[in-house]
Amino acid sequence: MKRFFESGSSNTKKQKTQANRKYDDSYLQFGFVVKFGSENSTPLPQCVICQETLSNQSMKPSLLKRHQLSKHPETENKPIEFFQRKVTIFRKESKCMSSFTNFNENIVKASYLASLIIAKDGKPHTIGETLVLPAAKEIVRCVLGDKAAKEIEKVSLSNDTVKEELMTCRRI
Ligand SMILES: [Zn+2]
């Protein structure tokens, strides 16, 4: 949402000539760390209290302080250690979130790749659930253990999934 708004508001060539505001370590006193968008390297201020990311143009003490005072007045004049602790907690949480996302992406990817093999070989779609998955589960259980085999159960190769993968494939 936020990113859409930002790219929408600066979709002209002027963007390149406009200098980006830079992060300064002292902004941590307002509860802000720097975040880089994945598509470009524009530094954005991100609040460690509510995790909200502001625009690059807000990267200046007066605007950061305004966010702090309006949203988190209780954090005003807290020692820098207070914010450093928040950063540590915050980083741990984001790391956790991203590994969760990766995990889900891997499940989808696994379903897709396996479905593709089945489809390419011209085998009936049903063998995904009746043959491929049980076999994969046993292989994983023996090689990697029970815990890994449990993860495999989340991969779906049901008839519908294979059909969907195929449809997607054809569209590409
Ligand atoms: Zn905030």
PDB file of C-alpha atoms and ligand atoms in Angstrom:
ATOM      1  CA  MET A   1       0.000   0.000   0.000  1.00  0.00           C
ATOM      2  CA  LYS A   2       2.673   2.346   1.171  1.00  0.00           C
ATOM      3  CA  ARG A   3       5.047   1.470  -1.642  1.00  0.00           C
ATOM      4  CA  PHE A   4       2.315   1.883  -4.214  1.00  0.00           C
ATOM      5  CA  PHE A   5       1.610   5.327  -2.914  1.00  0.00           C
ATOM      6  CA  GLU A   6       5.258   6.292  -3.002  1.00  0.00           C
ATOM      7  CA  SER A   7       5.963   5.058  -6.494  1.00  0.00           C
ATOM      8  CA  GLY A   8       2.712   6.631  -7.635  1.00  0.00           C
ATOM      9  CA  SER A   9       3.702   9.997  -6.293  1.00  0.00           C
ATOM     10  CA  SER A  10       7.150   9.953  -7.837  1.00  0.00           C
ATOM     11  CA  ASN A  11       6.787   8.188 -11.139  1.00  0.00           C
ATOM     12  CA  THR A  12       8.365  10.955 -13.140  1.00  0.00           C
ATOM     13  CA  LYS A  13      11.977  11.247 -14.161  1.00  0.00           C
ATOM     14  CA  LYS A  14      12.369  13.996 -11.625  1.00  0.00           C
ATOM     15  CA  GLN A  15      12.787  11.306  -8.986  1.00  0.00           C
ATOM     16  CA  LYS A  16      16.373  10.658 -10.049  1.00  0.00           C
ATOM     17  CA  THR A  17      17.397  14.249  -9.680  1.00  0.00           C
ATOM     18  CA  GLN A  18      15.770  14.573  -6.279  1.00  0.00           C
ATOM     19  CA  ALA A  19      18.353  13.771  -3.649  1.00  0.00           C
ATOM     20  CA  ASN A  20      17.401  11.149  -1.149  1.00  0.00           C
ATOM     21  CA  ARG A  21      17.491  12.082   2.462  1.00  0.00           C
ATOM     22  CA  LYS A  22      20.020  10.040   4.370  1.00  0.00           C
ATOM     23  CA  TYR A  23      19.619   8.297   7.682  1.00  0.00           C
ATOM     24  CA  ASP A  24      21.587   9.498  10.642  1.00  0.00           C
ATOM     25  CA  ASP A  25      22.332   7.341  13.680  1.00  0.00           C
ATOM     26  CA  SER A  26      21.007  10.088  15.904  1.00  0.00           C
ATOM     27  CA  TYR A  27      17.485   9.390  14.589  1.00  0.00           C
ATOM     28  CA  LEU A  28      17.365   6.404  16.873  1.00  0.00           C
ATOM     29  CA  GLN A  29      16.626   8.832  19.678  1.00  0.00           C
ATOM     30  CA  PHE A  30      13.196   9.286  18.031  1.00  0.00           C
ATOM     31  CA  GLY A  31      12.836   5.528  17.667  1.00  0.00           C
ATOM     32  CA  PHE A  32      13.759   5.262  14.002  1.00  0.00           C
ATOM     33  CA  VAL A  33      16.039   2.870  12.169  1.00  0.00           C
ATOM     34  CA  VAL A  34      16.754   2.831   8.451  1.00  0.00           C
ATOM     35  CA  LYS A  35      15.089   0.446   6.065  1.00  0.00           C
ATOM     36  CA  PHE A  36      15.914  -0.074   2.423  1.00  0.00           C
ATOM     37  CA  GLY A  37      13.177  -0.896  -0.054  1.00  0.00           C
ATOM     38  CA  SER A  38      13.919  -4.105  -1.922  1.00  0.00           C
ATOM     39  CA  GLU A  39      13.349  -2.603  -5.370  1.00  0.00           C
ATOM     40  CA  ASN A  40      15.530   0.431  -4.969  1.00  0.00           C
ATOM     41  CA  SER A  41      18.018   1.632  -2.461  1.00  0.00           C
ATOM     42  CA  THR A  42      16.074   4.623  -1.149  1.00  0.00           C
ATOM     43  CA  PRO A  43      16.601   4.718   2.602  1.00  0.00           C
ATOM     44  CA  LEU A  44      13.331   4.895   4.532  1.00  0.00           C
ATOM     45  CA  PRO A  45      12.855   5.652   8.210  1.00  0.00           C
ATOM     46  CA  GLN A  46      11.105   2.858  10.092  1.00  0.00           C
ATOM     47  CA  CYS A  47       9.694   3.225  13.586  1.00  0.00           C
ATOM     48  CA  VAL A  48      10.851   0.474  15.932  1.00  0.00           C
ATOM     49  CA  ILE A  49       7.847   0.987  18.208  1.00  0.00           C
ATOM     50  CA  CYS A  50       4.977   0.532  15.714  1.00  0.00           C
ATOM     51  CA  GLN A  51       7.059  -0.712  12.749  1.00  0.00           C
ATOM     52  CA  GLU A  52       5.519   1.890  10.462  1.00  0.00           C
ATOM     53  CA  THR A  53       7.716   2.908   7.524  1.00  0.00           C
ATOM     54  CA  LEU A  54       7.628   6.566   6.540  1.00  0.00           C
ATOM     55  CA  SER A  55       8.610   8.100   3.226  1.00  0.00           C
ATOM     56  CA  ASN A  56      12.150   9.171   2.477  1.00  0.00           C
ATOM     57  CA  GLN A  57      11.029  12.805   2.600  1.00  0.00           C
ATOM     58  CA  SER A  58      10.093  12.272   6.255  1.00  0.00           C
ATOM     59  CA  MET A  59      13.714  11.438   7.021  1.00  0.00           C
ATOM     60  CA  LYS A  60      14.413  14.533   9.065  1.00  0.00           C
ATOM     61  CA  PRO A  61      14.437  15.114  12.812  1.00  0.00           C
ATOM     62  CA  SER A  62      11.364  17.371  12.917  1.00  0.00           C
ATOM     63  CA  LEU A  63       9.101  14.865  11.117  1.00  0.00           C
ATOM     64  CA  LEU A  64      10.461  11.845  12.944  1.00  0.00           C
ATOM     65  CA  LYS A  65       9.966  13.609  16.238  1.00  0.00           C
ATOM     66  CA  ARG A  66       6.431  14.522  15.195  1.00  0.00           C
ATOM     67  CA  HIS A  67       5.661  10.827  14.658  1.00  0.00           C
ATOM     68  CA  GLN A  68       7.201   9.977  18.005  1.00  0.00           C
ATOM     69  CA  LEU A  69       5.279  12.636  19.912  1.00  0.00           C
ATOM     70  CA  SER A  70       1.936  11.976  18.256  1.00  0.00           C
ATOM     71  CA  LYS A  71       2.075   8.177  18.283  1.00  0.00           C
ATOM     72  CA  HIS A  72       4.383   7.261  21.136  1.00  0.00           C
ATOM     73  CA  PRO A  73       4.599  10.244  23.514  1.00  0.00           C
ATOM     74  CA  GLU A  74       5.611   7.882  26.315  1.00  0.00           C
ATOM     75  CA  THR A  75       8.947   7.250  24.564  1.00  0.00           C
ATOM     76  CA  GLU A  76      10.019  10.884  24.524  1.00  0.00           C
ATOM     77  CA  ASN A  77      13.406  11.454  26.142  1.00  0.00           C
ATOM     78  CA  LYS A  78      13.927   7.753  26.786  1.00  0.00           C
ATOM     79  CA  PRO A  79      17.638   6.849  26.913  1.00  0.00           C
ATOM     80  CA  ILE A  80      19.149   5.585  23.653  1.00  0.00           C
ATOM     81  CA  GLU A  81      19.534   2.138  25.288  1.00  0.00           C
ATOM     82  CA  PHE A  82      15.746   1.896  25.401  1.00  0.00           C
ATOM     83  CA  PHE A  83      15.541   2.193  21.625  1.00  0.00           C
ATOM     84  CA  GLN A  84      18.524  -0.090  21.080  1.00  0.00           C
ATOM     85  CA  ARG A  85      16.696  -2.793  23.042  1.00  0.00           C
ATOM     86  CA  LYS A  86      13.613  -2.184  20.891  1.00  0.00           C
ATOM     87  CA  VAL A  87      15.734  -2.561  17.765  1.00  0.00           C
ATOM     88  CA  THR A  88      17.034  -5.933  18.960  1.00  0.00           C
ATOM     89  CA  ILE A  89      13.504  -7.207  19.621  1.00  0.00           C
ATOM     90  CA  PHE A  90      12.226  -5.736  16.397  1.00  0.00           C
ATOM     91  CA  ARG A  91      14.987  -7.310  14.281  1.00  0.00           C
ATOM     92  CA  LYS A  92      14.338 -10.715  15.840  1.00  0.00           C
ATOM     93  CA  GLU A  93      10.640 -10.438  15.004  1.00  0.00           C
ATOM     94  CA  SER A  94      11.244  -9.427  11.395  1.00  0.00           C
ATOM     95  CA  LYS A  95      13.709 -12.270  10.952  1.00  0.00           C
ATOM     96  CA  CYS A  96      11.094 -14.662  12.250  1.00  0.00           C
ATOM     97  CA  MET A  97       8.509 -13.270   9.848  1.00  0.00           C
ATOM     98  CA  SER A  98      10.750 -13.565   6.830  1.00  0.00           C
ATOM     99  CA  SER A  99      11.697 -17.156   7.567  1.00  0.00           C
ATOM    100  CA  PHE A 100       7.976 -17.919   7.875  1.00  0.00           C
ATOM    101  CA  THR A 101       7.350 -16.366   4.464  1.00  0.00           C
ATOM    102  CA  ASN A 102      10.252 -18.273   2.944  1.00  0.00           C
ATOM    103  CA  PHE A 103       8.883 -21.459   4.395  1.00  0.00           C
ATOM    104  CA  ASN A 104       5.484 -20.947   2.771  1.00  0.00           C
ATOM    105  CA  GLU A 105       7.078 -20.016  -0.513  1.00  0.00           C
ATOM    106  CA  ASN A 106       9.099 -23.215  -0.401  1.00  0.00           C
ATOM    107  CA  ILE A 107       5.968 -25.290   0.115  1.00  0.00           C
ATOM    108  CA  VAL A 108       4.288 -23.671  -2.890  1.00  0.00           C
ATOM    109  CA  LYS A 109       7.422 -24.083  -4.966  1.00  0.00           C
ATOM    110  CA  ALA A 110       7.719 -27.761  -4.036  1.00  0.00           C
ATOM    111  CA  SER A 111       4.077 -28.389  -4.983  1.00  0.00           C
ATOM    112  CA  TYR A 112       4.612 -26.636  -8.254  1.00  0.00           C
ATOM    113  CA  LEU A 113       7.813 -28.430  -9.251  1.00  0.00           C
ATOM    114  CA  ALA A 114       6.497 -31.853  -8.316  1.00  0.00           C
ATOM    115  CA  SER A 115       3.231 -31.224 -10.182  1.00  0.00           C
ATOM    116  CA  LEU A 116       5.216 -30.189 -13.213  1.00  0.00           C
ATOM    117  CA  ILE A 117       7.196 -33.449 -13.238  1.00  0.00           C
ATOM    118  CA  ILE A 118       3.974 -35.449 -13.018  1.00  0.00           C
ATOM    119  CA  ALA A 119       2.324 -33.441 -15.787  1.00  0.00           C
ATOM    120  CA  LYS A 120       5.330 -33.551 -18.109  1.00  0.00           C
ATOM    121  CA  ASP A 121       5.502 -37.307 -17.827  1.00  0.00           C
ATOM    122  CA  GLY A 122       1.872 -37.568 -18.884  1.00  0.00           C
ATOM    123  CA  LYS A 123       0.978 -39.505 -15.744  1.00  0.00           C
ATOM    124  CA  PRO A 124      -2.509 -39.271 -14.239  1.00  0.00           C
ATOM    125  CA  HIS A 125      -2.683 -36.355 -11.834  1.00  0.00           C
ATOM    126  CA  THR A 126      -3.824 -38.572  -8.990  1.00  0.00           C
ATOM    127  CA  ILE A 127      -0.436 -40.228  -8.592  1.00  0.00           C
ATOM    128  CA  GLY A 128       0.796 -37.052  -6.895  1.00  0.00           C
ATOM    129  CA  GLU A 129      -1.177 -37.822  -3.776  1.00  0.00           C
ATOM    130  CA  THR A 130      -1.235 -41.601  -4.040  1.00  0.00           C
ATOM    131  CA  LEU A 131       2.347 -42.329  -5.046  1.00  0.00           C
ATOM    132  CA  VAL A 132       4.718 -39.368  -5.275  1.00  0.00           C
ATOM    133  CA  LEU A 133       4.012 -37.751  -1.912  1.00  0.00           C
ATOM    134  CA  PRO A 134       4.037 -40.970   0.145  1.00  0.00           C
ATOM    135  CA  ALA A 135       7.299 -41.965  -1.543  1.00  0.00           C
ATOM    136  CA  ALA A 136       8.817 -38.511  -0.998  1.00  0.00           C
ATOM    137  CA  LYS A 137       7.747 -38.627   2.645  1.00  0.00           C
ATOM    138  CA  GLU A 138       9.492 -41.973   3.202  1.00  0.00           C
ATOM    139  CA  ILE A 139      12.644 -40.791   1.454  1.00  0.00           C
ATOM    140  CA  VAL A 140      12.720 -37.618   3.546  1.00  0.00           C
ATOM    141  CA  ARG A 141      11.941 -39.518   6.762  1.00  0.00           C
ATOM    142  CA  CYS A 142      14.869 -41.903   6.219  1.00  0.00           C
ATOM    143  CA  VAL A 143      17.345 -39.292   5.068  1.00  0.00           C
ATOM    144  CA  LEU A 144      16.369 -36.225   7.105  1.00  0.00           C
ATOM    145  CA  GLY A 145      14.179 -37.560   9.920  1.00  0.00           C
ATOM    146  CA  ASP A 146      10.579 -37.416  11.189  1.00  0.00           C
ATOM    147  CA  LYS A 147      10.470 -33.676  11.637  1.00  0.00           C
ATOM    148  CA  ALA A 148      11.312 -33.052   7.992  1.00  0.00           C
ATOM    149  CA  ALA A 149       8.792 -35.677   6.896  1.00  0.00           C
ATOM    150  CA  LYS A 150       6.093 -33.769   8.780  1.00  0.00           C
ATOM    151  CA  GLU A 151       6.921 -30.661   6.776  1.00  0.00           C
ATOM    152  CA  ILE A 152       6.474 -32.615   3.566  1.00  0.00           C
ATOM    153  CA  GLU A 153       2.878 -33.282   4.576  1.00  0.00           C
ATOM    154  CA  LYS A 154       2.138 -29.615   3.985  1.00  0.00           C
ATOM    155  CA  VAL A 155       2.919 -29.972   0.310  1.00  0.00           C
ATOM    156  CA  SER A 156      -0.232 -30.544  -1.662  1.00  0.00           C
ATOM    157  CA  LEU A 157      -0.314 -32.578  -4.846  1.00  0.00           C
ATOM    158  CA  SER A 158      -4.030 -33.122  -4.947  1.00  0.00           C
ATOM    159  CA  ASN A 159      -5.770 -33.378  -8.267  1.00  0.00           C
ATOM    160  CA  ASP A 160      -6.862 -29.754  -8.115  1.00  0.00           C
ATOM    161  CA  THR A 161      -3.390 -28.479  -7.300  1.00  0.00           C
ATOM    162  CA  VAL A 162      -1.858 -30.276 -10.253  1.00  0.00           C
ATOM    163  CA  LYS A 163      -4.551 -28.916 -12.560  1.00  0.00           C
ATOM    164  CA  GLU A 164      -3.970 -25.402 -11.257  1.00  0.00           C
ATOM    165  CA  GLU A 165      -0.210 -25.705 -11.694  1.00  0.00           C
ATOM    166  CA  LEU A 166      -0.767 -26.891 -15.224  1.00  0.00           C
ATOM    167  CA  MET A 167      -3.047 -23.995 -16.026  1.00  0.00           C
ATOM    168  CA  THR A 168      -0.507 -21.543 -14.667  1.00  0.00           C
ATOM    169  CA  CYS A 169       2.183 -23.259 -16.668  1.00  0.00           C
ATOM    170  CA  ARG A 170       0.277 -22.970 -19.907  1.00  0.00           C
ATOM    171  CA  ARG A 171      -0.391 -19.319 -19.271  1.00  0.00           C
ATOM    172  CA  ILE A 172       3.365 -18.754 -19.021  1.00  0.00           C
TER     173      ILE A 172
HETATM  174 ZN    ZN B   1       5.758   4.512  15.503  1.00  0.00          ZN
END
